[in-house]
Amino acid sequence: MSSLFPALSSPAPERPALRFGARSLTYAELGAASGALAARLRGAGRVAVWATPELETAVAVTGALLAGVAAVPLNPRSGERELAHILADSAPSLLLAAPGAELPSGVRDLPLLEVDAYATGDVPEDYSHDDEDPALVVYTSGTTGPPKGAVLPRRALTTTLDALADAWQWTGDDVLTHALPLFHVHGLVLGVLGPLRRGGEVRHLGRFDPEGVARELRSGATMLFGVPTMYHRLAEALPGDPELAKALAGARLLVSGSAALPVHDHERIAAATGRRVLERYGMTETLMNTSVRADGEARPGTVGVPLPGVELRLVEDDGTEVTARDGESVGEIQVRGPNLFTGYLNRPDATAAAFTSDGWFRTGDVAVRESDGYVRIVGRNATDLIKSGGYKIGAGEIENALLELDSVREAAVTGEPDPDLGERVVAWVVPADPEAPPNLEELASHVARRLAPHKRPRVLRLLSALPRNDMGKVMKRSLGAGS
């Protein structure tokens, strides 16, 4: 058994812990508020948390974890049907929310406990719980059917955060800034619980904007977490904002996750700041699997190497392991280790289907490995692996090639049925200039030269914007992927 938050009982109680806009808490204040809440939550079973980007969300989750109660973070932007499913499936005994929170009718039948971020109470003397006890139930966005609740045990949180501390040389001296939502493992586990486990500080921006990022990095923040959409906006702002370039150049770590960061944005940020963005790879069910290390090479287009304690392999469709490390041989990523969830809530069938007989989790992501073990993800098995003319083609590398062209602002690649090739490569492109969009020949020739002729797009579809979810991921099923 191990404590999740040793810093709450550390000898530096006045050290800053949380800041959301103008509101903040020291470790002493966080310990008092979360301790008071924990005393009220003992024996409560699962509790839902209305996960707005506020102090109260961080206090609610910390208090629940201190009490040994599993928290179910709720996306405040969820639709009625999704919210009703999550509440029926997780059956929380209480809803924790900030005082005065605007709550939809779907949650008003739950007993409400308003979280007092400035309450006074004692941190429990012994708040260690069994490592296998559920800590969080996080609902994954389902591609088919309703979302499934991934049950994350306490050991998954501690092992992931400690592995990232090793990889990123993350200490209590670091100050993290970000604007990530708190209903997702990126913003909540890495972005809030991560700093609290280390004894460092997190400064949440509320809403993302380059000016806020620059302000926090200039005033002592050492780390920035973001998703590709955020880094794309930073890359777009850099040419006209020397102060932003200076602020990013002074950061110790710039980390991107939740989706692949286009190589073009990597290069623009590096050229303007001299700093490389590190990428890592994880999922709700596995937390973090791989990362570029702080003392390693931040190679654009790769997510680094397996984290300490994580086993990773690539597997063919028939279950044969891909042993080649040639940067070309594609296989599904499967992982095993203490970072994994224990299963889907109320779904033993889905849990069984997600694992192999010898305990490897099937991620559904496809990748290649470089000669030095670096992993390069080429997409999702369902939407990003295109089987054309006998070749397995990853959509990600084609997207990166297309984004090298000045005429392309955004790009997504999918496959569609073809009577001759099996599947043909389709490029969905947002032109940089809608009045002068690129043509198919231009795109196909560039990809054929940059990658290989069989990877060139055969179809071009122009769009005004790509459909994206809250985390900035392109929703390829909305483009007709897999149809």
Short mmCIF file of C-alpha atoms in Angstrom, two decimals:
data_model
loop_
_atom_site.label_atom_id
_atom_site.label_comp_id
_atom_site.label_asym_id
_atom_site.label_seq_id
_atom_site.Cartn_x
_atom_site.Cartn_y
_atom_site.Cartn_z
CA MET A 1 0.00 0.00 0.00
CA SER A 2 1.23 3.52 -0.78
CA SER A 3 0.08 7.09 -0.29
CA LEU A 4 -0.93 8.97 -3.41
CA PHE A 5 -0.11 12.39 -1.96
CA PRO A 6 2.86 12.31 0.42
CA ALA A 7 3.29 16.08 -0.03
CA LEU A 8 0.05 16.77 1.85
CA SER A 9 1.80 15.79 5.07
CA SER A 10 5.18 17.22 4.11
CA PRO A 11 7.06 19.79 6.18
CA ALA A 12 6.43 22.54 3.58
CA PRO A 13 2.73 23.29 4.11
CA GLU A 14 2.84 26.83 2.65
CA ARG A 15 4.15 25.62 -0.67
CA PRO A 16 1.75 26.51 -3.55
CA ALA A 17 -0.29 23.53 -4.76
CA LEU A 18 -3.10 24.70 -7.03
CA ARG A 19 -3.96 27.86 -8.90
CA PHE A 20 -7.00 28.34 -11.10
CA GLY A 21 -7.11 31.92 -12.33
CA ALA A 22 -7.01 34.24 -9.33
CA ARG A 23 -7.87 31.45 -6.84
CA SER A 24 -5.20 29.28 -5.26
CA LEU A 25 -4.47 26.82 -2.47
CA THR A 26 -1.27 25.97 -0.61
CA TYR A 27 -0.56 22.38 0.38
CA ALA A 28 -1.77 23.16 3.90
CA GLU A 29 -5.03 24.59 2.55
CA LEU A 30 -5.50 21.72 0.10
CA GLY A 31 -4.85 19.20 2.88
CA ALA A 32 -7.42 20.92 5.11
CA ALA A 33 -10.11 21.17 2.42
CA SER A 34 -9.62 17.69 0.98
CA GLY A 35 -9.30 16.21 4.48
CA ALA A 36 -12.59 17.80 5.53
CA LEU A 37 -14.26 16.42 2.41
CA ALA A 38 -12.70 12.96 2.88
CA ALA A 39 -14.21 12.76 6.36
CA ARG A 40 -17.67 13.27 4.82
CA LEU A 41 -17.11 10.77 2.01
CA ARG A 42 -15.93 7.68 3.87
CA GLY A 43 -18.09 4.72 2.94
CA ALA A 44 -19.87 6.66 0.19
CA GLY A 45 -19.10 4.16 -2.58
CA ARG A 46 -18.57 5.82 -5.96
CA VAL A 47 -19.05 9.60 -6.22
CA ALA A 48 -19.56 11.66 -9.39
CA VAL A 49 -17.53 14.86 -9.84
CA TRP A 50 -18.83 17.71 -12.00
CA ALA A 51 -15.43 18.27 -13.57
CA THR A 52 -15.31 21.97 -14.36
CA PRO A 53 -11.86 23.64 -14.58
CA GLU A 54 -12.04 24.99 -11.02
CA LEU A 55 -10.36 24.50 -7.65
CA GLU A 56 -13.39 22.55 -6.45
CA THR A 57 -12.82 19.74 -8.99
CA ALA A 58 -9.25 19.21 -7.80
CA VAL A 59 -10.35 19.29 -4.15
CA ALA A 60 -13.22 16.88 -4.88
CA VAL A 61 -11.02 14.27 -6.55
CA THR A 62 -8.25 14.63 -3.95
CA GLY A 63 -10.78 14.27 -1.12
CA ALA A 64 -12.36 11.20 -2.71
CA LEU A 65 -8.97 9.56 -3.13
CA LEU A 66 -8.02 10.33 0.47
CA ALA A 67 -11.27 8.71 1.58
CA GLY A 68 -10.67 5.61 -0.55
CA VAL A 69 -13.73 6.40 -2.65
CA ALA A 70 -13.72 6.03 -6.44
CA ALA A 71 -14.41 9.27 -8.31
CA VAL A 72 -16.32 9.38 -11.61
CA PRO A 73 -15.40 12.62 -13.42
CA LEU A 74 -18.27 13.97 -15.54
CA ASN A 75 -17.80 16.05 -18.66
CA PRO A 76 -19.96 19.17 -18.17
CA ARG A 77 -20.49 19.25 -21.94
CA SER A 78 -21.92 15.73 -22.16
CA GLY A 79 -25.24 15.38 -23.90
CA GLU A 80 -28.33 14.20 -22.05
CA ARG A 81 -28.22 10.63 -23.37
CA GLU A 82 -24.52 10.13 -22.63
CA LEU A 83 -24.82 11.63 -19.16
CA ALA A 84 -27.84 9.44 -18.36
CA HIS A 85 -25.92 6.34 -19.44
CA ILE A 86 -22.86 7.19 -17.33
CA LEU A 87 -24.94 7.85 -14.22
CA ALA A 88 -27.01 4.70 -14.65
CA ASP A 89 -23.89 2.61 -15.26
CA SER A 90 -21.71 4.00 -12.45
CA ALA A 91 -24.54 4.50 -9.91
CA PRO A 92 -22.80 7.19 -7.83
CA SER A 93 -24.16 7.88 -4.37
CA LEU A 94 -23.36 11.60 -4.51
CA LEU A 95 -22.55 14.39 -6.94
CA LEU A 96 -19.68 16.69 -5.96
CA ALA A 97 -19.76 20.14 -7.55
CA ALA A 98 -18.67 23.72 -6.98
CA PRO A 99 -21.20 25.88 -5.10
CA GLY A 100 -23.67 27.41 -7.52
CA ALA A 101 -22.68 25.15 -10.41
CA GLU A 102 -25.16 25.15 -13.28
CA LEU A 103 -26.27 21.52 -13.40
CA PRO A 104 -28.43 19.94 -16.10
CA SER A 105 -31.66 18.18 -15.24
CA GLY A 106 -30.01 14.79 -15.78
CA VAL A 107 -27.97 15.04 -12.56
CA ARG A 108 -30.43 16.88 -10.31
CA ASP A 109 -31.87 13.68 -8.88
CA LEU A 110 -28.49 12.82 -7.33
CA PRO A 111 -27.80 14.00 -3.78
CA LEU A 112 -25.57 17.06 -4.16
CA LEU A 113 -22.58 17.84 -1.98
CA GLU A 114 -21.16 21.28 -2.67
CA VAL A 115 -17.38 21.31 -2.34
CA ASP A 116 -15.87 23.96 -0.11
CA ALA A 117 -12.37 24.63 -1.42
CA TYR A 118 -11.50 26.58 1.72
CA ALA A 119 -12.89 24.19 4.34
CA THR A 120 -10.73 23.28 7.33
CA GLY A 121 -10.16 19.74 8.41
CA ASP A 122 -7.43 17.25 9.17
CA VAL A 123 -5.68 15.15 6.56
CA PRO A 124 -6.33 11.56 7.66
CA GLU A 125 -3.33 10.22 9.55
CA ASP A 126 -3.38 7.03 7.50
CA TYR A 127 -4.78 7.54 4.04
CA SER A 128 -3.08 4.56 2.47
CA HIS A 129 -5.43 2.16 0.75
CA ASP A 130 -4.94 -1.10 -1.12
CA ASP A 131 -3.17 -0.63 -4.44
CA GLU A 132 -5.95 -2.52 -6.26
CA ASP A 133 -8.73 -0.32 -4.85
CA PRO A 134 -10.56 1.66 -7.56
CA ALA A 135 -9.40 5.27 -7.71
CA LEU A 136 -11.23 6.59 -10.77
CA VAL A 137 -13.87 5.39 -13.20
CA VAL A 138 -13.24 7.28 -16.44
CA TYR A 139 -15.63 6.86 -19.35
CA THR A 140 -14.13 6.33 -22.77
CA SER A 141 -15.76 7.81 -25.83
CA GLY A 142 -17.22 4.79 -27.58
CA THR A 143 -16.78 4.37 -31.34
CA THR A 144 -19.60 1.86 -31.27
CA GLY A 145 -22.17 1.78 -28.51
CA PRO A 146 -22.26 3.91 -25.37
CA PRO A 147 -19.10 4.90 -23.43
CA LYS A 148 -17.51 2.27 -21.20
CA GLY A 149 -16.26 3.02 -17.69
CA ALA A 150 -12.59 2.14 -17.30
CA VAL A 151 -11.86 1.30 -13.66
CA LEU A 152 -8.42 2.68 -12.77
CA PRO A 153 -6.91 1.29 -9.57
CA ARG A 154 -4.65 3.30 -7.29
CA ARG A 155 -1.56 1.40 -8.45
CA ALA A 156 -2.18 2.49 -12.06
CA LEU A 157 -2.07 6.13 -10.97
CA THR A 158 1.02 5.79 -8.81
CA THR A 159 3.02 3.67 -11.25
CA THR A 160 2.25 5.93 -14.21
CA LEU A 161 3.04 9.14 -12.37
CA ASP A 162 6.25 7.72 -10.91
CA ALA A 163 7.32 6.37 -14.33
CA LEU A 164 6.76 9.83 -15.85
CA ALA A 165 8.76 11.39 -13.02
CA ASP A 166 11.62 9.09 -14.02
CA ALA A 167 11.27 9.80 -17.74
CA TRP A 168 10.80 13.56 -17.44
CA GLN A 169 12.98 14.17 -14.37
CA TRP A 170 9.82 15.62 -12.83
CA THR A 171 10.26 16.94 -9.27
CA GLY A 172 8.53 19.10 -6.69
CA ASP A 173 10.44 22.09 -8.04
CA ASP A 174 8.47 21.96 -11.29
CA VAL A 175 5.51 24.24 -11.91
CA LEU A 176 3.08 22.89 -14.51
CA THR A 177 0.73 25.03 -16.57
CA HIS A 178 -2.03 23.78 -18.87
CA ALA A 179 -5.62 24.31 -19.97
CA LEU A 180 -6.71 20.69 -20.30
CA PRO A 181 -10.20 19.50 -19.32
CA LEU A 182 -10.42 17.70 -15.99
CA PHE A 183 -12.77 14.89 -16.99
CA HIS A 184 -10.00 13.16 -18.97
CA VAL A 185 -6.89 11.35 -17.72
CA HIS A 186 -4.58 13.82 -19.50
CA GLY A 187 -5.82 16.86 -17.61
CA LEU A 188 -6.85 15.19 -14.35
CA VAL A 189 -4.33 12.41 -13.72
CA LEU A 190 -1.26 13.88 -15.40
CA GLY A 191 -2.18 17.54 -15.12
CA VAL A 192 -3.46 17.70 -11.52
CA LEU A 193 -2.61 14.52 -9.62
CA GLY A 194 0.86 14.44 -11.22
CA PRO A 195 2.07 17.73 -9.71
CA LEU A 196 0.36 16.95 -6.38
CA ARG A 197 2.14 13.59 -6.15
CA ARG A 198 5.49 15.29 -6.74
CA GLY A 199 4.82 18.15 -4.33
CA GLY A 200 4.90 20.70 -7.15
CA GLU A 201 2.42 23.29 -8.36
CA VAL A 202 -0.19 23.29 -11.11
CA ARG A 203 -1.50 26.50 -12.65
CA HIS A 204 -4.62 25.90 -14.72
CA LEU A 205 -5.34 28.52 -17.38
CA GLY A 206 -9.07 27.86 -17.54
CA ARG A 207 -9.23 28.48 -21.28
CA PHE A 208 -6.27 27.99 -23.58
CA ASP A 209 -4.68 30.98 -25.24
CA PRO A 210 -1.06 31.68 -26.26
CA GLU A 211 -0.95 34.85 -24.16
CA GLY A 212 -1.84 32.91 -21.00
CA VAL A 213 0.79 30.27 -21.77
CA ALA A 214 3.45 32.94 -22.23
CA ARG A 215 2.42 34.72 -19.03
CA GLU A 216 2.71 31.58 -16.89
CA LEU A 217 6.00 30.46 -18.43
CA ARG A 218 7.46 33.93 -17.89
CA SER A 219 6.35 33.91 -14.24
CA GLY A 220 7.93 30.64 -13.15
CA ALA A 221 6.12 27.75 -14.84
CA THR A 222 8.61 25.12 -16.01
CA MET A 223 6.37 22.64 -17.85
CA LEU A 224 3.54 22.93 -20.37
CA PHE A 225 1.11 20.10 -21.18
CA GLY A 226 -1.09 20.37 -24.24
CA VAL A 227 -2.81 18.60 -27.10
CA PRO A 228 -1.86 19.04 -30.78
CA THR A 229 -4.55 21.67 -31.40
CA MET A 230 -2.98 23.85 -28.71
CA TYR A 231 0.54 23.42 -30.06
CA HIS A 232 -0.74 24.17 -33.56
CA ARG A 233 -2.14 27.47 -32.29
CA LEU A 234 1.16 28.23 -30.59
CA ALA A 235 3.02 27.46 -33.83
CA GLU A 236 0.66 29.78 -35.73
CA ALA A 237 1.18 32.60 -33.20
CA LEU A 238 4.97 32.34 -32.91
CA PRO A 239 6.04 34.28 -36.04
CA GLY A 240 4.37 37.47 -34.81
CA ASP A 241 5.02 37.08 -31.09
CA PRO A 242 8.68 37.17 -29.99
CA GLU A 243 7.63 37.20 -26.32
CA LEU A 244 5.82 33.88 -26.78
CA ALA A 245 8.90 32.43 -28.47
CA LYS A 246 11.07 33.58 -25.58
CA ALA A 247 8.67 32.13 -23.01
CA LEU A 248 8.48 28.71 -24.71
CA ALA A 249 12.27 28.69 -25.11
CA GLY A 250 12.59 29.07 -21.33
CA ALA A 251 10.37 26.09 -20.45
CA ARG A 252 12.05 22.97 -19.13
CA LEU A 253 9.55 20.65 -20.82
CA LEU A 254 6.91 21.06 -23.52
CA VAL A 255 4.79 17.89 -23.63
CA SER A 256 2.09 16.95 -26.14
CA GLY A 257 -0.35 14.04 -25.98
CA SER A 258 -3.84 12.67 -26.64
CA ALA A 259 -3.17 12.60 -30.41
CA ALA A 260 -0.18 12.75 -32.73
CA LEU A 261 1.48 16.16 -33.08
CA PRO A 262 2.05 16.87 -36.79
CA VAL A 263 5.73 16.98 -37.72
CA HIS A 264 5.17 20.37 -39.38
CA ASP A 265 4.17 21.91 -36.04
CA HIS A 266 7.11 20.22 -34.31
CA GLU A 267 9.48 21.86 -36.75
CA ARG A 268 7.88 25.30 -36.62
CA ILE A 269 8.05 25.38 -32.80
CA ALA A 270 11.65 24.13 -32.78
CA ALA A 271 12.72 26.68 -35.38
CA ALA A 272 11.17 29.58 -33.45
CA THR A 273 12.17 28.55 -29.91
CA GLY A 274 15.06 26.10 -30.13
CA ARG A 275 12.97 23.71 -28.03
CA ARG A 276 11.55 20.36 -29.05
CA VAL A 277 8.11 19.18 -27.92
CA LEU A 278 8.16 15.77 -26.23
CA GLU A 279 5.40 13.32 -27.12
CA ARG A 280 4.04 10.51 -25.00
CA TYR A 281 1.47 7.81 -25.68
CA GLY A 282 -1.31 6.56 -23.45
CA MET A 283 -4.97 5.65 -23.25
CA THR A 284 -7.71 5.85 -20.66
CA GLU A 285 -7.39 2.10 -20.04
CA THR A 286 -3.59 2.04 -19.80
CA LEU A 287 -2.65 5.54 -18.63
CA MET A 288 0.85 6.16 -20.01
CA ASN A 289 2.73 3.55 -22.02
CA THR A 290 5.63 5.33 -23.70
CA SER A 291 7.34 8.70 -23.75
CA VAL A 292 10.29 10.53 -25.15
CA ARG A 293 12.59 10.99 -22.17
CA ALA A 294 13.80 14.39 -20.99
CA ASP A 295 17.36 13.16 -21.52
CA GLY A 296 16.52 11.53 -24.86
CA GLU A 297 16.05 12.69 -28.42
CA ALA A 298 12.71 14.43 -29.08
CA ARG A 299 12.29 12.94 -32.53
CA PRO A 300 9.28 14.38 -34.39
CA GLY A 301 6.63 11.80 -35.20
CA THR A 302 7.60 9.38 -32.44
CA VAL A 303 6.31 8.77 -28.90
CA GLY A 304 9.59 7.54 -27.46
CA VAL A 305 10.22 4.28 -25.66
CA PRO A 306 8.23 2.19 -23.14
CA LEU A 307 8.10 3.70 -19.66
CA PRO A 308 9.62 1.84 -16.71
CA GLY A 309 7.46 -1.17 -15.86
CA VAL A 310 5.60 -1.20 -19.19
CA GLU A 311 5.95 -4.13 -21.60
CA LEU A 312 5.09 -3.34 -25.23
CA ARG A 313 4.90 -5.47 -28.35
CA LEU A 314 3.59 -5.17 -31.91
CA VAL A 315 1.37 -7.94 -33.24
CA GLU A 316 0.11 -9.01 -36.68
CA ASP A 317 -3.58 -9.69 -37.36
CA ASP A 318 -3.02 -13.41 -36.75
CA GLY A 319 -1.32 -12.82 -33.39
CA THR A 320 2.25 -13.20 -34.67
CA GLU A 321 4.64 -10.78 -32.97
CA VAL A 322 6.35 -8.23 -35.20
CA THR A 323 10.01 -8.44 -34.24
CA ALA A 324 11.47 -6.21 -36.96
CA ARG A 325 12.63 -2.78 -35.84
CA ASP A 326 12.92 -1.27 -39.28
CA GLY A 327 10.54 1.67 -39.07
CA GLU A 328 8.27 0.04 -41.68
CA SER A 329 6.80 -3.20 -40.28
CA VAL A 330 3.34 -2.37 -38.91
CA GLY A 331 1.60 -4.12 -36.02
CA GLU A 332 -1.02 -3.47 -33.36
CA ILE A 333 0.36 -2.19 -30.06
CA GLN A 334 -0.28 -4.47 -27.11
CA VAL A 335 0.85 -3.56 -23.60
CA ARG A 336 1.14 -5.21 -20.21
CA GLY A 337 2.10 -3.77 -16.83
CA PRO A 338 0.95 -2.19 -13.56
CA ASN A 339 -0.29 0.92 -15.40
CA LEU A 340 -3.34 -0.94 -16.76
CA PHE A 341 -6.94 -0.62 -15.65
CA THR A 342 -8.68 -3.55 -13.96
CA GLY A 343 -11.59 -3.72 -16.40
CA TYR A 344 -14.69 -2.02 -17.74
CA LEU A 345 -17.36 -1.39 -15.12
CA ASN A 346 -20.27 -3.85 -15.50
CA ARG A 347 -18.81 -5.14 -18.78
CA PRO A 348 -16.98 -8.46 -18.23
CA ASP A 349 -17.54 -9.27 -21.92
CA ALA A 350 -15.78 -6.11 -23.10
CA THR A 351 -13.01 -6.60 -20.54
CA ALA A 352 -12.35 -10.16 -21.71
CA ALA A 353 -12.29 -9.04 -25.35
CA ALA A 354 -9.78 -6.30 -24.59
CA PHE A 355 -7.11 -8.69 -23.28
CA THR A 356 -5.25 -11.62 -24.79
CA SER A 357 -5.19 -14.93 -22.94
CA ASP A 358 -1.76 -14.08 -21.52
CA GLY A 359 -2.73 -10.66 -20.19
CA TRP A 360 -1.75 -8.23 -22.96
CA PHE A 361 -4.14 -5.32 -23.55
CA ARG A 362 -5.13 -4.80 -27.18
CA THR A 363 -4.84 -1.04 -27.72
CA GLY A 364 -6.21 -0.96 -31.27
CA ASP A 365 -3.39 1.44 -32.18
CA VAL A 366 -0.95 0.47 -34.92
CA ALA A 367 2.71 1.43 -34.97
CA VAL A 368 6.21 0.67 -36.18
CA ARG A 369 9.43 0.54 -34.15
CA GLU A 370 12.71 2.16 -35.07
CA SER A 371 16.04 0.37 -34.70
CA ASP A 372 16.64 1.99 -31.29
CA GLY A 373 13.22 1.01 -29.95
CA TYR A 374 11.43 4.32 -30.52
CA VAL A 375 7.74 3.80 -31.26
CA ARG A 376 6.04 5.63 -34.12
CA ILE A 377 2.26 5.36 -34.12
CA VAL A 378 0.68 5.33 -37.56
CA GLY A 379 -2.96 5.35 -36.47
CA ARG A 380 -5.90 3.37 -35.17
CA ASN A 381 -6.51 -0.13 -36.46
CA ALA A 382 -10.14 0.68 -37.22
CA THR A 383 -9.70 4.03 -38.96
CA ASP A 384 -6.02 4.65 -39.72
CA LEU A 385 -4.68 1.34 -41.03
CA ILE A 386 -5.32 1.21 -44.75
CA LYS A 387 -4.78 -2.08 -46.59
CA SER A 388 -4.15 -1.15 -50.21
CA GLY A 389 -2.66 -3.29 -52.96
CA GLY A 390 -1.23 -5.78 -50.48
CA TYR A 391 0.42 -3.07 -48.38
CA LYS A 392 -0.40 -1.95 -44.83
CA ILE A 393 -0.36 1.84 -44.86
CA GLY A 394 -0.57 4.06 -41.77
CA ALA A 395 -2.59 7.23 -42.22
CA GLY A 396 -0.42 9.28 -39.84
CA GLU A 397 2.71 9.42 -41.97
CA ILE A 398 0.70 10.50 -45.02
CA GLU A 399 -0.97 13.24 -42.99
CA ASN A 400 2.44 14.52 -41.88
CA ALA A 401 3.64 14.54 -45.49
CA LEU A 402 0.59 16.50 -46.65
CA LEU A 403 1.06 19.08 -43.89
CA GLU A 404 4.51 19.88 -45.27
CA LEU A 405 2.81 21.61 -48.22
CA ASP A 406 2.13 25.34 -47.88
CA SER A 407 -1.20 24.84 -49.63
CA VAL A 408 -2.49 22.53 -46.86
CA ARG A 409 -3.76 23.92 -43.54
CA GLU A 410 -5.20 20.70 -42.10
CA ALA A 411 -5.24 17.13 -43.35
CA ALA A 412 -6.72 13.77 -42.45
CA VAL A 413 -6.30 10.49 -44.29
CA THR A 414 -8.69 7.55 -44.42
CA GLY A 415 -9.30 4.51 -46.59
CA GLU A 416 -12.36 3.63 -48.63
CA PRO A 417 -13.28 0.48 -50.55
CA ASP A 418 -11.68 0.02 -53.94
CA PRO A 419 -12.49 -2.92 -56.27
CA ASP A 420 -8.88 -3.21 -57.46
CA LEU A 421 -6.73 -2.20 -54.47
CA GLY A 422 -9.01 -3.37 -51.66
CA GLU A 423 -8.83 0.11 -50.18
CA ARG A 424 -7.70 3.40 -51.68
CA VAL A 425 -6.11 6.31 -49.81
CA VAL A 426 -8.40 9.33 -49.37
CA ALA A 427 -7.02 12.76 -48.40
CA TRP A 428 -9.38 15.13 -46.60
CA VAL A 429 -7.80 18.58 -46.82
CA VAL A 430 -8.54 22.04 -45.46
CA PRO A 431 -6.77 24.40 -47.90
CA ALA A 432 -4.57 27.20 -46.61
CA ASP A 433 -6.23 29.39 -49.26
CA PRO A 434 -9.78 28.31 -50.11
CA GLU A 435 -9.56 30.33 -53.33
CA ALA A 436 -6.53 28.34 -54.49
CA PRO A 437 -6.85 24.80 -53.10
CA PRO A 438 -4.29 22.10 -53.89
CA ASN A 439 -5.14 19.50 -56.51
CA LEU A 440 -4.87 15.73 -56.27
CA GLU A 441 -1.88 15.50 -58.61
CA GLU A 442 0.10 17.93 -56.45
CA LEU A 443 -0.65 15.98 -53.27
CA ALA A 444 -0.09 12.54 -54.79
CA SER A 445 3.24 13.53 -56.34
CA HIS A 446 4.51 14.97 -53.06
CA VAL A 447 3.53 11.88 -51.04
CA ALA A 448 4.99 9.50 -53.65
CA ARG A 449 8.32 11.35 -53.51
CA ARG A 450 8.33 11.79 -49.75
CA LEU A 451 7.17 8.29 -48.75
CA ALA A 452 6.44 5.70 -51.47
CA PRO A 453 4.20 5.55 -54.56
CA HIS A 454 1.75 3.08 -53.02
CA LYS A 455 1.05 5.55 -50.18
CA ARG A 456 -0.12 8.38 -52.45
CA PRO A 457 -3.72 9.64 -52.15
CA ARG A 458 -6.05 8.43 -54.89
CA VAL A 459 -8.95 10.68 -53.86
CA LEU A 460 -9.01 14.29 -52.63
CA ARG A 461 -11.90 15.78 -50.67
CA LEU A 462 -11.77 19.45 -49.68
CA LEU A 463 -13.30 20.71 -46.41
CA SER A 464 -13.62 24.03 -44.60
CA ALA A 465 -12.66 22.35 -41.28
CA LEU A 466 -11.97 18.88 -39.87
CA PRO A 467 -14.43 17.53 -37.27
CA ARG A 468 -12.71 17.34 -33.88
CA ASN A 469 -13.68 16.29 -30.35
CA ASP A 470 -12.98 18.12 -27.08
CA MET A 471 -9.40 16.86 -26.98
CA GLY A 472 -8.64 18.01 -30.52
CA LYS A 473 -8.70 14.55 -32.07
CA VAL A 474 -10.06 14.33 -35.60
CA MET A 475 -13.29 12.32 -35.61
CA LYS A 476 -12.59 10.24 -38.69
CA ARG A 477 -15.82 8.29 -38.50
CA SER A 478 -17.54 11.58 -39.24
CA LEU A 479 -15.54 11.68 -42.48
CA GLY A 480 -16.86 8.29 -43.53
CA ALA A 481 -13.82 6.26 -42.41
CA GLY A 482 -14.41 2.57 -42.53
CA SER A 483 -17.44 2.93 -44.80
#
